[in-house]
Amino acid sequence: MDISYNKHKTIPLTEEEIKEKYEEAKEEMEEVLEWKKETEANLNSPKSSPQKKGAAKRALKKVVRRIDTVQGQLIYWKLRIKGESHFKASIEKNEYWASCREKE
């Protein structure tokens, strides 16, 4: 006996929910940029110990990767707000992430 699905398993997001997700991504970008500013301050501070500077260098790599990740999310949600499908927006996001990986 074949079982087939006639409907989506999940309910599509509404316009308000998509805009809300975009705003959340923008807020997250602000937090990440603040983290970057704090990390660079620790790295450039003459009072920082060598251990603290080493930790800041390692954290800066994580910050750059996180900025790329959040930027990809912003691209995705901006396209969704413009009315693009999940499929097309995901392709654009993944192409951006691939270009970020190539830079490394």
Tab-separated table of N, CA and C in Angstrom:
chain	number	residue	atom	x	y	z
A	1	MET	N	0.842	-1.180	0.000
A	1	MET	CA	0.000	0.000	0.000
A	1	MET	C	0.884	1.239	0.000
A	2	ASP	N	0.715	2.095	-0.985
A	2	ASP	CA	1.496	3.316	-1.100
A	2	ASP	C	0.883	4.428	-0.261
A	3	ILE	N	1.770	5.115	0.449
A	3	ILE	CA	1.337	6.277	1.210
A	3	ILE	C	1.926	7.493	0.512
A	4	SER	N	1.082	8.422	0.140
A	4	SER	CA	1.585	9.627	-0.504
A	4	SER	C	1.124	10.847	0.293
A	5	TYR	N	1.938	11.880	0.225
A	5	TYR	CA	1.622	13.111	0.930
A	5	TYR	C	1.084	14.117	-0.063
A	6	ASN	N	-0.023	14.738	0.296
A	6	ASN	CA	-0.642	15.712	-0.584
A	6	ASN	C	-0.342	17.147	-0.173
A	7	LYS	N	0.154	17.340	1.031
A	7	LYS	CA	0.397	18.680	1.537
A	7	LYS	C	1.826	18.796	2.034
A	8	HIS	N	2.236	20.032	2.223
A	8	HIS	CA	3.540	20.275	2.815
A	8	HIS	C	3.538	19.762	4.243
A	9	LYS	N	4.668	19.254	4.673
A	9	LYS	CA	4.751	18.783	6.053
A	9	LYS	C	4.850	19.950	7.020
A	10	THR	N	5.415	21.057	6.558
A	10	THR	CA	5.498	22.244	7.402
A	10	THR	C	4.733	23.381	6.726
A	11	ILE	N	4.246	24.269	7.526
A	11	ILE	CA	3.480	25.409	7.020
A	11	ILE	C	4.475	26.472	6.552
A	12	PRO	N	4.293	27.035	5.363
A	12	PRO	CA	5.204	28.087	4.885
A	12	PRO	C	5.168	29.307	5.810
A	13	LEU	N	6.293	30.020	5.844
A	13	LEU	CA	6.381	31.212	6.676
A	13	LEU	C	5.543	32.338	6.092
A	14	THR	N	4.974	33.147	6.962
A	14	THR	CA	4.218	34.313	6.525
A	14	THR	C	5.188	35.466	6.268
A	15	GLU	N	4.695	36.521	5.641
A	15	GLU	CA	5.533	37.699	5.365
A	15	GLU	C	6.094	38.290	6.660
A	16	GLU	N	5.255	38.345	7.694
A	16	GLU	CA	5.699	38.908	8.975
A	16	GLU	C	6.815	38.063	9.581
A	17	GLU	N	6.678	36.749	9.509
A	17	GLU	CA	7.703	35.859	10.057
A	17	GLU	C	9.017	35.999	9.291
A	18	ILE	N	8.946	36.163	7.988
A	18	ILE	CA	10.152	36.339	7.185
A	18	ILE	C	10.844	37.644	7.557
A	19	LYS	N	10.070	38.719	7.708
A	19	LYS	CA	10.651	40.007	8.107
A	19	LYS	C	11.255	39.922	9.510
A	20	GLU	N	10.596	39.181	10.377
A	20	GLU	CA	11.098	38.986	11.736
A	20	GLU	C	12.444	38.251	11.719
A	21	LYS	N	12.548	37.223	10.895
A	21	LYS	CA	13.801	36.470	10.774
A	21	LYS	C	14.918	37.364	10.238
A	22	TYR	N	14.586	38.234	9.289
A	22	TYR	CA	15.578	39.157	8.731
A	22	TYR	C	16.068	40.120	9.814
A	23	GLU	N	15.144	40.637	10.615
A	23	GLU	CA	15.525	41.547	11.702
A	23	GLU	C	16.403	40.833	12.723
A	24	GLU	N	16.093	39.566	13.023
A	24	GLU	CA	16.916	38.796	13.957
A	24	GLU	C	18.338	38.627	13.413
A	25	ALA	N	18.449	38.394	12.113
A	25	ALA	CA	19.766	38.238	11.500
A	25	ALA	C	20.543	39.553	11.556
A	26	LYS	N	19.849	40.681	11.360
A	26	LYS	CA	20.513	41.982	11.462
A	26	LYS	C	21.011	42.233	12.887
A	27	GLU	N	20.194	41.861	13.876
A	27	GLU	CA	20.611	42.022	15.272
A	27	GLU	C	21.821	41.151	15.579
A	28	GLU	N	21.817	39.935	15.041
A	28	GLU	CA	22.944	39.040	15.259
A	28	GLU	C	24.213	39.603	14.629
A	29	MET	N	24.084	40.241	13.459
A	29	MET	CA	25.243	40.851	12.810
A	29	MET	C	25.817	41.962	13.687
A	30	GLU	N	24.945	42.753	14.308
A	30	GLU	CA	25.409	43.810	15.205
A	30	GLU	C	26.184	43.217	16.381
A	31	GLU	N	25.695	42.107	16.940
A	31	GLU	CA	26.383	41.451	18.049
A	31	GLU	C	27.747	40.920	17.616
A	32	VAL	N	27.811	40.344	16.428
A	32	VAL	CA	29.071	39.791	15.934
A	32	VAL	C	30.076	40.912	15.672
A	33	LEU	N	29.614	42.034	15.122
A	33	LEU	CA	30.519	43.159	14.886
A	33	LEU	C	31.039	43.738	16.196
A	34	GLU	N	30.185	43.728	17.217
A	34	GLU	CA	30.627	44.168	18.549
A	34	GLU	C	31.696	43.218	19.097
A	35	TRP	N	31.494	41.914	18.901
A	35	TRP	CA	32.465	40.898	19.321
A	35	TRP	C	33.798	41.126	18.604
A	36	LYS	N	33.731	41.455	17.311
A	36	LYS	CA	34.945	41.706	16.530
A	36	LYS	C	35.683	42.918	17.088
A	37	LYS	N	34.923	43.970	17.412
A	37	LYS	CA	35.534	45.183	17.948
A	37	LYS	C	36.242	44.898	19.271
A	38	GLU	N	35.602	44.127	20.154
A	38	GLU	CA	36.205	43.771	21.439
A	38	GLU	C	37.463	42.919	21.249
A	39	THR	N	37.411	41.976	20.316
A	39	THR	CA	38.549	41.100	20.062
A	39	THR	C	39.725	41.887	19.511
A	40	GLU	N	39.458	42.802	18.576
A	40	GLU	CA	40.533	43.626	18.027
A	40	GLU	C	41.116	44.546	19.090
A	41	ALA	N	40.285	45.028	20.016
A	41	ALA	CA	40.781	45.870	21.103
A	41	ALA	C	41.732	45.080	21.994
A	42	ASN	N	41.388	43.814	22.287
A	42	ASN	CA	42.276	42.970	23.085
A	42	ASN	C	43.579	42.694	22.357
A	43	LEU	N	43.510	42.527	21.060
A	43	LEU	CA	44.689	42.216	20.267
A	43	LEU	C	45.635	43.413	20.187
A	44	ASN	N	45.088	44.599	20.081
A	44	ASN	CA	45.908	45.805	19.901
A	44	ASN	C	46.268	46.512	21.204
A	45	SER	N	45.733	46.053	22.310
A	45	SER	CA	45.991	46.699	23.592
A	45	SER	C	47.413	46.392	24.068
A	46	PRO	N	48.176	47.442	24.426
A	46	PRO	CA	49.542	47.196	24.927
A	46	PRO	C	49.557	46.534	26.311
A	47	LYS	N	48.447	46.625	27.032
A	47	LYS	CA	48.371	46.036	28.367
A	47	LYS	C	48.020	44.548	28.341
A	48	SER	N	47.613	44.031	27.174
A	48	SER	CA	47.219	42.625	27.071
A	48	SER	C	48.428	41.715	27.209
A	49	SER	N	48.215	40.624	27.922
A	49	SER	CA	49.282	39.627	28.072
A	49	SER	C	49.436	38.837	26.776
A	50	PRO	N	50.572	38.149	26.603
A	50	PRO	CA	50.752	37.326	25.398
A	50	PRO	C	49.667	36.257	25.242
A	51	GLN	N	49.199	35.707	26.362
A	51	GLN	CA	48.139	34.704	26.305
A	51	GLN	C	46.836	35.318	25.792
A	52	LYS	N	46.558	36.520	26.273
A	52	LYS	CA	45.331	37.191	25.856
A	52	LYS	C	45.395	37.558	24.374
A	53	LYS	N	46.564	37.964	23.902
A	53	LYS	CA	46.727	38.290	22.481
A	53	LYS	C	46.594	37.039	21.617
A	54	GLY	N	47.138	35.924	22.082
A	54	GLY	CA	47.006	34.669	21.346
A	54	GLY	C	45.563	34.222	21.264
A	55	ALA	N	44.850	34.375	22.371
A	55	ALA	CA	43.430	34.010	22.382
A	55	ALA	C	42.639	34.925	21.442
A	56	ALA	N	43.017	36.193	21.398
A	56	ALA	CA	42.332	37.141	20.519
A	56	ALA	C	42.568	36.781	19.047
A	57	LYS	N	43.783	36.354	18.711
A	57	LYS	CA	44.075	35.950	17.328
A	57	LYS	C	43.224	34.753	16.918
A	58	ARG	N	43.107	33.777	17.823
A	58	ARG	CA	42.283	32.595	17.524
A	58	ARG	C	40.809	32.981	17.421
A	59	ALA	N	40.365	33.861	18.291
A	59	ALA	CA	38.963	34.280	18.280
A	59	ALA	C	38.639	35.088	17.025
A	60	LEU	N	39.619	35.837	16.531
A	60	LEU	CA	39.379	36.658	15.349
A	60	LEU	C	39.053	35.793	14.134
A	61	LYS	N	39.668	34.620	14.037
A	61	LYS	CA	39.350	33.697	12.939
A	61	LYS	C	37.897	33.235	13.045
A	62	LYS	N	37.450	32.979	14.264
A	62	LYS	CA	36.065	32.556	14.482
A	62	LYS	C	35.100	33.697	14.155
A	63	VAL	N	35.500	34.918	14.503
A	63	VAL	CA	34.652	36.080	14.244
A	63	VAL	C	34.452	36.267	12.744
A	64	VAL	N	35.540	36.148	11.985
A	64	VAL	CA	35.441	36.330	10.532
A	64	VAL	C	34.516	35.280	9.932
A	65	ARG	N	34.640	34.044	10.378
A	65	ARG	CA	33.765	32.986	9.867
A	65	ARG	C	32.308	33.248	10.247
A	66	ARG	N	32.087	33.734	11.457
A	66	ARG	CA	30.717	34.015	11.901
A	66	ARG	C	30.110	35.172	11.116
A	67	ILE	N	30.912	36.184	10.798
A	67	ILE	CA	30.429	37.306	9.993
A	67	ILE	C	29.970	36.802	8.631
A	68	ASP	N	30.766	35.910	8.014
A	68	ASP	CA	30.382	35.345	6.720
A	68	ASP	C	29.081	34.558	6.827
A	69	THR	N	28.934	33.799	7.900
A	69	THR	CA	27.723	32.999	8.096
A	69	THR	C	26.488	33.890	8.221
A	70	VAL	N	26.590	34.910	9.053
A	70	VAL	CA	25.445	35.803	9.268
A	70	VAL	C	25.155	36.599	7.992
A	71	GLN	N	26.201	36.985	7.252
A	71	GLN	CA	25.981	37.700	5.997
A	71	GLN	C	25.210	36.831	5.011
A	72	GLY	N	25.520	35.534	4.985
A	72	GLY	CA	24.771	34.608	4.136
A	72	GLY	C	23.309	34.531	4.542
A	73	GLN	N	23.061	34.537	5.846
A	73	GLN	CA	21.677	34.519	6.328
A	73	GLN	C	20.942	35.797	5.930
A	74	LEU	N	21.649	36.925	6.002
A	74	LEU	CA	21.033	38.187	5.599
A	74	LEU	C	20.673	38.165	4.112
A	75	ILE	N	21.551	37.620	3.301
A	75	ILE	CA	21.268	37.500	1.868
A	75	ILE	C	20.024	36.652	1.661
A	76	TYR	N	19.954	35.518	2.355
A	76	TYR	CA	18.810	34.614	2.224
A	76	TYR	C	17.504	35.312	2.589
A	77	TRP	N	17.462	35.948	3.758
A	77	TRP	CA	16.208	36.549	4.219
A	77	TRP	C	15.831	37.773	3.393
A	78	LYS	N	16.822	38.525	2.878
A	78	LYS	CA	16.513	39.666	2.018
A	78	LYS	C	15.841	39.183	0.729
A	79	LEU	N	16.362	38.088	0.166
A	79	LEU	CA	15.736	37.533	-1.041
A	79	LEU	C	14.334	37.008	-0.750
A	80	ARG	N	14.153	36.404	0.416
A	80	ARG	CA	12.818	35.906	0.777
A	80	ARG	C	11.835	37.054	0.933
A	81	ILE	N	12.286	38.185	1.473
A	81	ILE	CA	11.413	39.354	1.608
A	81	ILE	C	11.002	39.856	0.230
A	82	LYS	N	11.939	39.794	-0.736
A	82	LYS	CA	11.642	40.238	-2.102
A	82	LYS	C	10.704	39.285	-2.833
A	83	GLY	N	10.431	38.116	-2.234
A	83	GLY	CA	9.474	37.193	-2.833
A	83	GLY	C	10.103	35.991	-3.509
A	84	GLU	N	11.412	35.814	-3.371
A	84	GLU	CA	12.066	34.652	-3.970
A	84	GLU	C	11.702	33.388	-3.198
A	85	SER	N	11.806	32.257	-3.877
A	85	SER	CA	11.500	30.982	-3.234
A	85	SER	C	12.647	30.565	-2.313
A	86	HIS	N	12.351	29.647	-1.427
A	86	HIS	CA	13.366	29.098	-0.525
A	86	HIS	C	14.508	28.495	-1.333
A	87	PHE	N	14.156	27.810	-2.396
A	87	PHE	CA	15.150	27.129	-3.221
A	87	PHE	C	16.151	28.121	-3.821
A	88	LYS	N	15.649	29.180	-4.462
A	88	LYS	CA	16.539	30.150	-5.101
A	88	LYS	C	17.345	30.925	-4.060
A	89	ALA	N	16.717	31.310	-2.965
A	89	ALA	CA	17.414	32.047	-1.918
A	89	ALA	C	18.514	31.189	-1.296
A	90	SER	N	18.262	29.898	-1.131
A	90	SER	CA	19.272	28.997	-0.577
A	90	SER	C	20.457	28.849	-1.519
A	91	ILE	N	20.188	28.809	-2.808
A	91	ILE	CA	21.277	28.721	-3.781
A	91	ILE	C	22.172	29.953	-3.684
A	92	GLU	N	21.560	31.136	-3.617
A	92	GLU	CA	22.345	32.372	-3.499
A	92	GLU	C	23.181	32.377	-2.223
A	93	LYS	N	22.565	31.964	-1.116
A	93	LYS	CA	23.266	31.908	0.166
A	93	LYS	C	24.442	30.947	0.091
A	94	ASN	N	24.222	29.769	-0.476
A	94	ASN	CA	25.287	28.770	-0.564
A	94	ASN	C	26.401	29.207	-1.507
A	95	GLU	N	26.065	29.935	-2.572
A	95	GLU	CA	27.098	30.465	-3.458
A	95	GLU	C	27.953	31.494	-2.729
A	96	TYR	N	27.320	32.322	-1.902
A	96	TYR	CA	28.081	33.295	-1.112
A	96	TYR	C	29.023	32.578	-0.150
A	97	TRP	N	28.516	31.558	0.539
A	97	TRP	CA	29.351	30.815	1.474
A	97	TRP	C	30.509	30.112	0.756
A	98	ALA	N	30.259	29.600	-0.438
A	98	ALA	CA	31.318	28.946	-1.211
A	98	ALA	C	32.397	29.959	-1.590
A	99	SER	N	31.987	31.172	-1.965
A	99	SER	CA	32.982	32.196	-2.303
A	99	SER	C	33.801	32.590	-1.073
A	100	CYS	N	33.179	32.574	0.092
A	100	CYS	CA	33.912	32.881	1.330
A	100	CYS	C	34.945	31.799	1.634
A	101	ARG	N	34.579	30.551	1.393
A	101	ARG	CA	35.510	29.447	1.625
A	101	ARG	C	36.687	29.499	0.649
A	102	GLU	N	36.422	29.944	-0.588
A	102	GLU	CA	37.491	30.045	-1.579
A	102	GLU	C	38.498	31.122	-1.185
A	103	LYS	N	38.050	32.183	-0.537
A	103	LYS	CA	38.963	33.252	-0.107
A	103	LYS	C	39.951	32.745	0.939
A	104	GLU	N	39.493	31.812	1.768
A	104	GLU	CA	40.360	31.280	2.827
A	104	GLU	C	41.426	30.435	2.196
